[in-house]
PDB file as gemmi writes it, atoms N, CA and C in Angstrom:
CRYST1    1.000    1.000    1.000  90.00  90.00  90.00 P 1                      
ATOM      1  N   UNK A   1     115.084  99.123 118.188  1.00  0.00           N  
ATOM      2  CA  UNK A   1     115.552  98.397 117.027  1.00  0.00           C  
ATOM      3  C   UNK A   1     115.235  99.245 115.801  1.00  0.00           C  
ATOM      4  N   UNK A   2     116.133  99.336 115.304  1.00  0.00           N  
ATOM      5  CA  UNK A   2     116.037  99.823 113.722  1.00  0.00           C  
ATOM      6  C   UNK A   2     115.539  99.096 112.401  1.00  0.00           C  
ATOM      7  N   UNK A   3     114.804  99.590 111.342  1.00  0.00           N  
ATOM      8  CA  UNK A   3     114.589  99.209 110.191  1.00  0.00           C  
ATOM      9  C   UNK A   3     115.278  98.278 109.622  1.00  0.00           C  
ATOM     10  N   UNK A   4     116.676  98.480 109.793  1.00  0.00           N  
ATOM     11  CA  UNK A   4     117.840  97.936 109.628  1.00  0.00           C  
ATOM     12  C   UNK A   4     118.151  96.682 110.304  1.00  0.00           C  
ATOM     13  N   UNK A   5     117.879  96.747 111.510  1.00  0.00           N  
ATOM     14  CA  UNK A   5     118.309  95.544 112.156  1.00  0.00           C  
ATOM     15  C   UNK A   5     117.078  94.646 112.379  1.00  0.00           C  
ATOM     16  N   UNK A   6     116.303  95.531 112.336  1.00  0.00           N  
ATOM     17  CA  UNK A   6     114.233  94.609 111.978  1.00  0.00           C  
ATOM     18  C   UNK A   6     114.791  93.927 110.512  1.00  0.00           C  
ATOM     19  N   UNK A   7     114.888  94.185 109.684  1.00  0.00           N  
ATOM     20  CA  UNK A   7     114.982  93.468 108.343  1.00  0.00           C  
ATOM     21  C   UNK A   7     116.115  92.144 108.143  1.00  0.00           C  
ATOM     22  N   UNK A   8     117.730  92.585 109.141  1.00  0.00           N  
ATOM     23  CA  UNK A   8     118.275  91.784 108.859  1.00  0.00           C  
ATOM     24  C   UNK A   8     118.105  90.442 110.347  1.00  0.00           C  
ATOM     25  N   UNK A   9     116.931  90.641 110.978  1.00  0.00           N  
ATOM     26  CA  UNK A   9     116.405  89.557 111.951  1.00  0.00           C  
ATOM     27  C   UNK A   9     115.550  88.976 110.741  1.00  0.00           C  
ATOM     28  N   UNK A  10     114.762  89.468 110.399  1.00  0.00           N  
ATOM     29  CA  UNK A  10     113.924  88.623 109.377  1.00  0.00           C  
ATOM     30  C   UNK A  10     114.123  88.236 108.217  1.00  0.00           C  
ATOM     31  N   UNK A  11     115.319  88.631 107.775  1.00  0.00           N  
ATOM     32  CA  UNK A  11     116.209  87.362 106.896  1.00  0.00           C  
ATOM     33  C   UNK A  11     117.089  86.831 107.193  1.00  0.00           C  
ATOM     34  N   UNK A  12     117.579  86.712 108.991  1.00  0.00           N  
ATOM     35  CA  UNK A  12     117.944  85.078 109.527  1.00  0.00           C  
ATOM     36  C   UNK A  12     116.883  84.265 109.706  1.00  0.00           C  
ATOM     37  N   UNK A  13     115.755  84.789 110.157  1.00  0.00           N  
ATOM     38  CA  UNK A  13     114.511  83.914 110.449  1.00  0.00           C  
ATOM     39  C   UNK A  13     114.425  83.437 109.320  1.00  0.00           C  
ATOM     40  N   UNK A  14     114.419  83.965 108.114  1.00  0.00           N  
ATOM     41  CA  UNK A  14     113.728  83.844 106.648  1.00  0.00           C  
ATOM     42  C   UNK A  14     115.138  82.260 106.185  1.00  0.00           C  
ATOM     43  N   UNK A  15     115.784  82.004 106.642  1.00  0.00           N  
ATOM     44  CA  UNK A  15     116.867  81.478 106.340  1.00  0.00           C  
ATOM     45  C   UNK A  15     116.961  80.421 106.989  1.00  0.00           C  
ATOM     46  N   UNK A  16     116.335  80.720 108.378  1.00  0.00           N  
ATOM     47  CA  UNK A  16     115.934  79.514 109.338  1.00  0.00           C  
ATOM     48  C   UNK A  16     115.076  78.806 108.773  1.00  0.00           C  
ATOM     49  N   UNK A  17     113.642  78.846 108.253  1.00  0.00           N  
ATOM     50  CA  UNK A  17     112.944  78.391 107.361  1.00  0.00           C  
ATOM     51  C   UNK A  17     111.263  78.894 107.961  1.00  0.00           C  
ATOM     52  N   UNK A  18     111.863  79.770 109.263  1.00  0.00           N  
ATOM     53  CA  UNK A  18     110.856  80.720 108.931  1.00  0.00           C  
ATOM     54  C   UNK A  18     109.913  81.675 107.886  1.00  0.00           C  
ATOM     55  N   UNK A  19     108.873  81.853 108.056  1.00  0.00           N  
ATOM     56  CA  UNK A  19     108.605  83.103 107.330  1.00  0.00           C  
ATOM     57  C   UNK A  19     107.699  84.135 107.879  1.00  0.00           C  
ATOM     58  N   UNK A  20     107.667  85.339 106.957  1.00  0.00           N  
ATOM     59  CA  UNK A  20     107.005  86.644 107.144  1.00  0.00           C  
ATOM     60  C   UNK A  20     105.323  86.127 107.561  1.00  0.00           C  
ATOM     61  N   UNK A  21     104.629  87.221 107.731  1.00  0.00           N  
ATOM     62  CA  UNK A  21     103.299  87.082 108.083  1.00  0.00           C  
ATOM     63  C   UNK A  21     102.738  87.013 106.633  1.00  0.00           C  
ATOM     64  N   UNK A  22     103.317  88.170 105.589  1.00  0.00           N  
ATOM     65  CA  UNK A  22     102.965  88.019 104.317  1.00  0.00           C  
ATOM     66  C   UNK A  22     103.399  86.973 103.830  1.00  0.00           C  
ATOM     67  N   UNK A  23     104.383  86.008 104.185  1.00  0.00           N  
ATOM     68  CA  UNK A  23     104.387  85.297 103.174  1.00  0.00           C  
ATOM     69  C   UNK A  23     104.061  83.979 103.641  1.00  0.00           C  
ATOM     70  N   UNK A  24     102.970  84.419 104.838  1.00  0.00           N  
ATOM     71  CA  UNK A  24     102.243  82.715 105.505  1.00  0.00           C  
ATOM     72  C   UNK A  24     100.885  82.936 105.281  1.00  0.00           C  
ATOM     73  N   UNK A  25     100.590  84.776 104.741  1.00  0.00           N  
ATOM     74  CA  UNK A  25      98.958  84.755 104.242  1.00  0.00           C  
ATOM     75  C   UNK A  25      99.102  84.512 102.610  1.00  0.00           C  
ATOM     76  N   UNK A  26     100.261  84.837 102.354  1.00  0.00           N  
ATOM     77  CA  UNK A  26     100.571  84.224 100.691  1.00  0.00           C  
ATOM     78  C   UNK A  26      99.775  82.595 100.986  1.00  0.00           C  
ATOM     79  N   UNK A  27     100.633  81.752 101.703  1.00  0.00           N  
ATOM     80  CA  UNK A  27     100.608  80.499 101.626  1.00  0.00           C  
ATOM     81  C   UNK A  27      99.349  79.803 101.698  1.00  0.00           C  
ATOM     82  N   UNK A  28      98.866  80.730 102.623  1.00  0.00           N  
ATOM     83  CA  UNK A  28      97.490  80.328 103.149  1.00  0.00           C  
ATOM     84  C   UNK A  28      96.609  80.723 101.854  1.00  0.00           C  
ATOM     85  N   UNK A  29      96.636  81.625 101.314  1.00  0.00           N  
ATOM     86  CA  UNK A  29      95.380  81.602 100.441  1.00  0.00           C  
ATOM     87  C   UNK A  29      96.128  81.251  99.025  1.00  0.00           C  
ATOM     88  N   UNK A  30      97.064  80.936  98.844  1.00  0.00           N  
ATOM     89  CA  UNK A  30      97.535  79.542  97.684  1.00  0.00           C  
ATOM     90  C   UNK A  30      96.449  78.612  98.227  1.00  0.00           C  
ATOM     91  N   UNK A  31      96.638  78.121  99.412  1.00  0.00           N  
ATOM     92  CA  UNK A  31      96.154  76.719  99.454  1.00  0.00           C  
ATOM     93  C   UNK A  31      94.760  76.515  99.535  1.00  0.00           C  
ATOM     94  N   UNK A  32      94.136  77.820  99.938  1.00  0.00           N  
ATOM     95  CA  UNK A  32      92.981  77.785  99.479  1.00  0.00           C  
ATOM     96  C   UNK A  32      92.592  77.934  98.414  1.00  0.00           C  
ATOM     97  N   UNK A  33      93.055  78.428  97.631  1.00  0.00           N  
ATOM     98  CA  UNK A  33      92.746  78.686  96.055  1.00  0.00           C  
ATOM     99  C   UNK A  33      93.183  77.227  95.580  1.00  0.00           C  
ATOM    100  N   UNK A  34      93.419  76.689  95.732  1.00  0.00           N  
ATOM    101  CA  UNK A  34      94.329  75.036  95.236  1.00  0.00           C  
ATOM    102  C   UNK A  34      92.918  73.893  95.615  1.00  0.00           C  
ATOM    103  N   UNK A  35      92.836  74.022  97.353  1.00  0.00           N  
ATOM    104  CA  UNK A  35      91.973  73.363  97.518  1.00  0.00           C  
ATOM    105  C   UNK A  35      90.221  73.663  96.978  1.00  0.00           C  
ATOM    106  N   UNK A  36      89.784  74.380  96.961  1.00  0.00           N  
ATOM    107  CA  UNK A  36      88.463  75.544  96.802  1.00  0.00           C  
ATOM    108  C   UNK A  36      88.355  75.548  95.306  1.00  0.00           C  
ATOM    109  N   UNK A  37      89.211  76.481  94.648  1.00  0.00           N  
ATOM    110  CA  UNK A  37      89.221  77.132  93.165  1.00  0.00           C  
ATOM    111  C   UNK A  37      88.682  78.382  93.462  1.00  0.00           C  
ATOM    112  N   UNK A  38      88.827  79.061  92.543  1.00  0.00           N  
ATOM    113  CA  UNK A  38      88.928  80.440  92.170  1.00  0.00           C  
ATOM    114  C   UNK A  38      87.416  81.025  92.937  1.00  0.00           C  
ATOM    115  N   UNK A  39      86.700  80.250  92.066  1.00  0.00           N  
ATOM    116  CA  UNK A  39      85.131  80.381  92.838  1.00  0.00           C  
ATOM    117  C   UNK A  39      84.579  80.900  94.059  1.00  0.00           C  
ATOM    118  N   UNK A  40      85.362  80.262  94.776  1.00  0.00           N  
ATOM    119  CA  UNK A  40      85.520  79.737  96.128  1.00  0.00           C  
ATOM    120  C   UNK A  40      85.124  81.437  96.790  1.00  0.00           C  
ATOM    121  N   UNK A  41      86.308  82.569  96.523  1.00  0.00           N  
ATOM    122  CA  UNK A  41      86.367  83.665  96.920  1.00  0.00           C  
ATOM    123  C   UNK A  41      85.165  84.357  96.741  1.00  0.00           C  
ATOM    124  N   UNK A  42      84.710  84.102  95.098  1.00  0.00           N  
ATOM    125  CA  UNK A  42      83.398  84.673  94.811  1.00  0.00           C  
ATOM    126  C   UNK A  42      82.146  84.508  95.726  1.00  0.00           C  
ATOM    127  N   UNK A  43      81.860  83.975  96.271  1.00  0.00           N  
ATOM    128  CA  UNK A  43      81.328  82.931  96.933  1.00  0.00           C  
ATOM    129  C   UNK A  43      81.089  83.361  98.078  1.00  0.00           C  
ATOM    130  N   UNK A  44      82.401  83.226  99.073  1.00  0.00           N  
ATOM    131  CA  UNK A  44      82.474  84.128 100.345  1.00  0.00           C  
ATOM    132  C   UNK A  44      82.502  85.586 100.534  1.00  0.00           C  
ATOM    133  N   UNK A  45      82.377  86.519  99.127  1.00  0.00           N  
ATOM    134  CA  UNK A  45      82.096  87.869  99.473  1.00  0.00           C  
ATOM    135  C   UNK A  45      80.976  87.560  98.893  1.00  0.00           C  
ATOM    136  N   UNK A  46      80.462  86.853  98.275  1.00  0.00           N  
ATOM    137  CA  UNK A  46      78.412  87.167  97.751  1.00  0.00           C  
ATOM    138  C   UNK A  46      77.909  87.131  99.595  1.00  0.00           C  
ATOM    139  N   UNK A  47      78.638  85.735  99.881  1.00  0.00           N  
ATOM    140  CA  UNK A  47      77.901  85.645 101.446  1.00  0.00           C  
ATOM    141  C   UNK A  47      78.330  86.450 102.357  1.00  0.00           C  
ATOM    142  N   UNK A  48      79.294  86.919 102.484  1.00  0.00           N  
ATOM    143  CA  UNK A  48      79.443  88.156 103.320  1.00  0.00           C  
ATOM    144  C   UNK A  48      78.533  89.733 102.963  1.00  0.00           C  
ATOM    145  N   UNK A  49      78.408  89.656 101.763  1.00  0.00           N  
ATOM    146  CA  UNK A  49      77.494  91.151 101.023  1.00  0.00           C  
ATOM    147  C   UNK A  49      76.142  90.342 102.126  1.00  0.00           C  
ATOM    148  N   UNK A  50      75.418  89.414 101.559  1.00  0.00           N  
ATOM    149  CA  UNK A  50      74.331  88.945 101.747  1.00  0.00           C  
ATOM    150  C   UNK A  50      74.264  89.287 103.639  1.00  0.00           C  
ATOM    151  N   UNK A  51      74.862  88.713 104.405  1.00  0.00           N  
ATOM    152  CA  UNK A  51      75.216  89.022 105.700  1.00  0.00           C  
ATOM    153  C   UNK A  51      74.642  90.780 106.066  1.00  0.00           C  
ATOM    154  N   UNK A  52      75.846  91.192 105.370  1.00  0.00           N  
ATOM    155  CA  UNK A  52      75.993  92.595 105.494  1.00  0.00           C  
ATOM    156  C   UNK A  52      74.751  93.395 105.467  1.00  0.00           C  
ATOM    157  N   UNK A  53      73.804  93.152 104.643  1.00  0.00           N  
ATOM    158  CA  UNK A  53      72.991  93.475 104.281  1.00  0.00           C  
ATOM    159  C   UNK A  53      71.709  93.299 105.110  1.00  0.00           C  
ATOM    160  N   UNK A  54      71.784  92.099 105.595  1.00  0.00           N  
ATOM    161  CA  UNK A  54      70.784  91.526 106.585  1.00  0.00           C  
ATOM    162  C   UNK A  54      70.920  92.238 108.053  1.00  0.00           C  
ATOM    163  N   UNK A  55      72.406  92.705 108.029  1.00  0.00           N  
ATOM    164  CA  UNK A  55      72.697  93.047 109.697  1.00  0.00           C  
ATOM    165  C   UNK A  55      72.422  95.102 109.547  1.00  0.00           C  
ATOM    166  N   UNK A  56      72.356  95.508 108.274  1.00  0.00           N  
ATOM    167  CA  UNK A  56      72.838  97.053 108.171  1.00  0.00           C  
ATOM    168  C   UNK A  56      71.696  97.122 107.479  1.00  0.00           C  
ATOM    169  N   UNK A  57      71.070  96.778 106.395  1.00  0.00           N  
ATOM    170  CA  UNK A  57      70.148  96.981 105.540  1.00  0.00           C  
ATOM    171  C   UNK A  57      70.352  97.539 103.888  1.00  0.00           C  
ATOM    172  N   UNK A  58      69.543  97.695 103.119  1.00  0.00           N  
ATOM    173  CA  UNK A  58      70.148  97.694 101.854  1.00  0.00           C  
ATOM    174  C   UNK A  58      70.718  98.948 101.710  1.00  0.00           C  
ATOM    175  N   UNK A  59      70.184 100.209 102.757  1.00  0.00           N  
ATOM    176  CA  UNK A  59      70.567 101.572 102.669  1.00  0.00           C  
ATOM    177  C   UNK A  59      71.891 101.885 102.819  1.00  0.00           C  
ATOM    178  N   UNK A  60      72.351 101.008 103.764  1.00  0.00           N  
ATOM    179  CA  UNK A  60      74.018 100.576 103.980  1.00  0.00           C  
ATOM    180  C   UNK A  60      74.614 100.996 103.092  1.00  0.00           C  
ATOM    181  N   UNK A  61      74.644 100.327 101.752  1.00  0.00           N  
ATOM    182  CA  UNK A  61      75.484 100.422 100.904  1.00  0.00           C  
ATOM    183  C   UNK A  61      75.147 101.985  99.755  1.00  0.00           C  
ATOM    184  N   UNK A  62      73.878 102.375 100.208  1.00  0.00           N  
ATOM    185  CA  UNK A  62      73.724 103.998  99.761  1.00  0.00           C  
ATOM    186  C   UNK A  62      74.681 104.955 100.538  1.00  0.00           C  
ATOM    187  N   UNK A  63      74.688 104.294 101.737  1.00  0.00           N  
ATOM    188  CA  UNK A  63      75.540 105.275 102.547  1.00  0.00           C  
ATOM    189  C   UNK A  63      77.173 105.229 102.415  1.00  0.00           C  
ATOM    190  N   UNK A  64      77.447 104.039 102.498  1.00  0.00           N  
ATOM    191  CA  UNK A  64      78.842 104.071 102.484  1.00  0.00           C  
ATOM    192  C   UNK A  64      79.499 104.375 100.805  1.00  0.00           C  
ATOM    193  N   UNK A  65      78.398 104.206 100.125  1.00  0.00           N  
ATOM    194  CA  UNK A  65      79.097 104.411  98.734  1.00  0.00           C  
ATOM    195  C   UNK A  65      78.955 105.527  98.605  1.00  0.00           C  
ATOM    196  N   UNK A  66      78.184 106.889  99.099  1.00  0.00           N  
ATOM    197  CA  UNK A  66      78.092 107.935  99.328  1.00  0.00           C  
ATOM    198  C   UNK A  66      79.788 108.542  99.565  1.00  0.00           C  
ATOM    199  N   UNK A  67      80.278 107.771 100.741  1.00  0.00           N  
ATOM    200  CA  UNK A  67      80.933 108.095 101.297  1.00  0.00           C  
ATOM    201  C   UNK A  67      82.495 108.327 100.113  1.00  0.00           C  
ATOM    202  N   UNK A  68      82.570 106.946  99.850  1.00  0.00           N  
ATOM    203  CA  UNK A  68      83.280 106.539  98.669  1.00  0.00           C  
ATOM    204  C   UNK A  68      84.547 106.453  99.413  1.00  0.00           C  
ATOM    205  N   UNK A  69      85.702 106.922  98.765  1.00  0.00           N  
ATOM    206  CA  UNK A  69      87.077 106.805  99.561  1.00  0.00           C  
ATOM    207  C   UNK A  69      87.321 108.178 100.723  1.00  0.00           C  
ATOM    208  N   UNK A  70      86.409 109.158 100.895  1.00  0.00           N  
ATOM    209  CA  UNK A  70      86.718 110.055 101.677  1.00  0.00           C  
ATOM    210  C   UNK A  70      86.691 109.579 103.276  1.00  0.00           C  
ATOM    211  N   UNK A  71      85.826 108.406 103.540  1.00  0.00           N  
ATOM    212  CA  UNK A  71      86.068 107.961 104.588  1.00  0.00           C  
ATOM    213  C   UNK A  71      87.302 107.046 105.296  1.00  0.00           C  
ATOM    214  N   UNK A  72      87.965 106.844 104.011  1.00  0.00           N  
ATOM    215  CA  UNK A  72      89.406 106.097 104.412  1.00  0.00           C  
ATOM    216  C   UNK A  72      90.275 106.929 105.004  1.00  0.00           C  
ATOM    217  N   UNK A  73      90.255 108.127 104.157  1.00  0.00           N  
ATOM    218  CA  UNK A  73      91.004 109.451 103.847  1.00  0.00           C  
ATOM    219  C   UNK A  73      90.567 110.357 105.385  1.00  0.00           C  
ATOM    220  N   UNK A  74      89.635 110.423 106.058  1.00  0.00           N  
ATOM    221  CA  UNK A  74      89.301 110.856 107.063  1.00  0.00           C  
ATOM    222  C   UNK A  74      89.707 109.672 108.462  1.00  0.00           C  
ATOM    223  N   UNK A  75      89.636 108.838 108.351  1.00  0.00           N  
ATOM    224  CA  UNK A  75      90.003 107.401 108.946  1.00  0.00           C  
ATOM    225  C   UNK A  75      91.603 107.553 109.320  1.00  0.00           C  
ATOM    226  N   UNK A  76      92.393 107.922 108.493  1.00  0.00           N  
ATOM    227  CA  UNK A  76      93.801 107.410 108.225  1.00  0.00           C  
ATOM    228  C   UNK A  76      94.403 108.980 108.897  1.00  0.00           C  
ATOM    229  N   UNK A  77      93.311 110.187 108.577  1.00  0.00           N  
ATOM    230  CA  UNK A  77      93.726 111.663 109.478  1.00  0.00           C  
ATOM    231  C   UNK A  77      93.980 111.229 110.851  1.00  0.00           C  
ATOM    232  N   UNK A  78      92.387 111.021 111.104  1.00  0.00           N  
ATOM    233  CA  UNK A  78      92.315 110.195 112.583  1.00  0.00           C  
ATOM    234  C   UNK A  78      93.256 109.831 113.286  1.00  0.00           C  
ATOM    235  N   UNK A  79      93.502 108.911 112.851  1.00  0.00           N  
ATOM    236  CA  UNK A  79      95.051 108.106 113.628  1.00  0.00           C  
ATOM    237  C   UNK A  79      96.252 108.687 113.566  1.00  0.00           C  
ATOM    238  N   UNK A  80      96.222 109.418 112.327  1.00  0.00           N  
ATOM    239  CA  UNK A  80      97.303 110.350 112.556  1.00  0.00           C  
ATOM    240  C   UNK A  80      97.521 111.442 113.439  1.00  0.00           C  
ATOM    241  N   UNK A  81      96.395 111.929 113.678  1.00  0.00           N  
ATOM    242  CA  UNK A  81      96.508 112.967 114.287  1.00  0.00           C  
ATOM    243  C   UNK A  81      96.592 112.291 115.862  1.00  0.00           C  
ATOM    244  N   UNK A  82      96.105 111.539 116.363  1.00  0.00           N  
ATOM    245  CA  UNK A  82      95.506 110.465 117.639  1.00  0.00           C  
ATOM    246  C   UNK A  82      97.582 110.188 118.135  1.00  0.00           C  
ATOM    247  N   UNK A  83      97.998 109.310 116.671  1.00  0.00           N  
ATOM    248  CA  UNK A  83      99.534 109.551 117.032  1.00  0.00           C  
ATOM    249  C   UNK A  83     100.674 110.751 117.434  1.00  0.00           C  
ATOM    250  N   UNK A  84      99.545 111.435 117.024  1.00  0.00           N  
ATOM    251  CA  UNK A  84     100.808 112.883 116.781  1.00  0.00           C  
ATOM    252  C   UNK A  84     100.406 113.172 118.379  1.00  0.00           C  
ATOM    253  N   UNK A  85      99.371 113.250 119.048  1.00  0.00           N  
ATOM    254  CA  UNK A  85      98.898 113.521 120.061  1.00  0.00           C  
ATOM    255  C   UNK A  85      99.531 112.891 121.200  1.00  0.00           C  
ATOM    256  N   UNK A  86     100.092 111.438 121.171  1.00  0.00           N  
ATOM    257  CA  UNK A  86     100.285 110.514 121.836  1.00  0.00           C  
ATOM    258  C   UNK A  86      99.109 110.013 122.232  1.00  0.00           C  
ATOM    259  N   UNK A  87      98.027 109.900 121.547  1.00  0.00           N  
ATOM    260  CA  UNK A  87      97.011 109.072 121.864  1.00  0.00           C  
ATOM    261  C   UNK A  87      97.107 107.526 121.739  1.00  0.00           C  
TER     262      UNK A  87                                                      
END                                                                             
């Protein structure tokens, strides 16, 4: 299947009254932001940091901020290269 014919399946679906994955995580975090408030988000990354921290330690975040974006950038080689391979 082509780009082409991937896109025009998902705007019959889209017409059916289907929708995209993006536009059911749109929906989903509307409705959390509706139900919750804004807060809400703040909230669940303090407690996820807090988590994080407990499971890795505070050095964690020396390390990975060390790292900064070069580890995305090395991450994203990875797979590329893993694809090019047929890995």
């Amino acid at each position: 299947m082509d780009a082409a014919e991937s896109r025009r399946i998902r705007r019959a679906e889209a017409s059916q009254g289907c929708m995209t994955v993006s536009e059911a995580g749109k929906k989903g975090g509307d409705t959390v932001k509706e139900k919750y408030g804004v807060g809400y988000y703040s909230e669940i990354g303090k407690k996820g940091g807090r988590t994080t921290k407990k499971r890795h330690g505070p050095e964690f975040y020396s390390e990975i901020g060390q790292l900064g974006g070069s580890a995305s950038v090395e991450s994203k080689k990875r797979k590329k290269s893993q694809s090019d391979d047929g890995i």
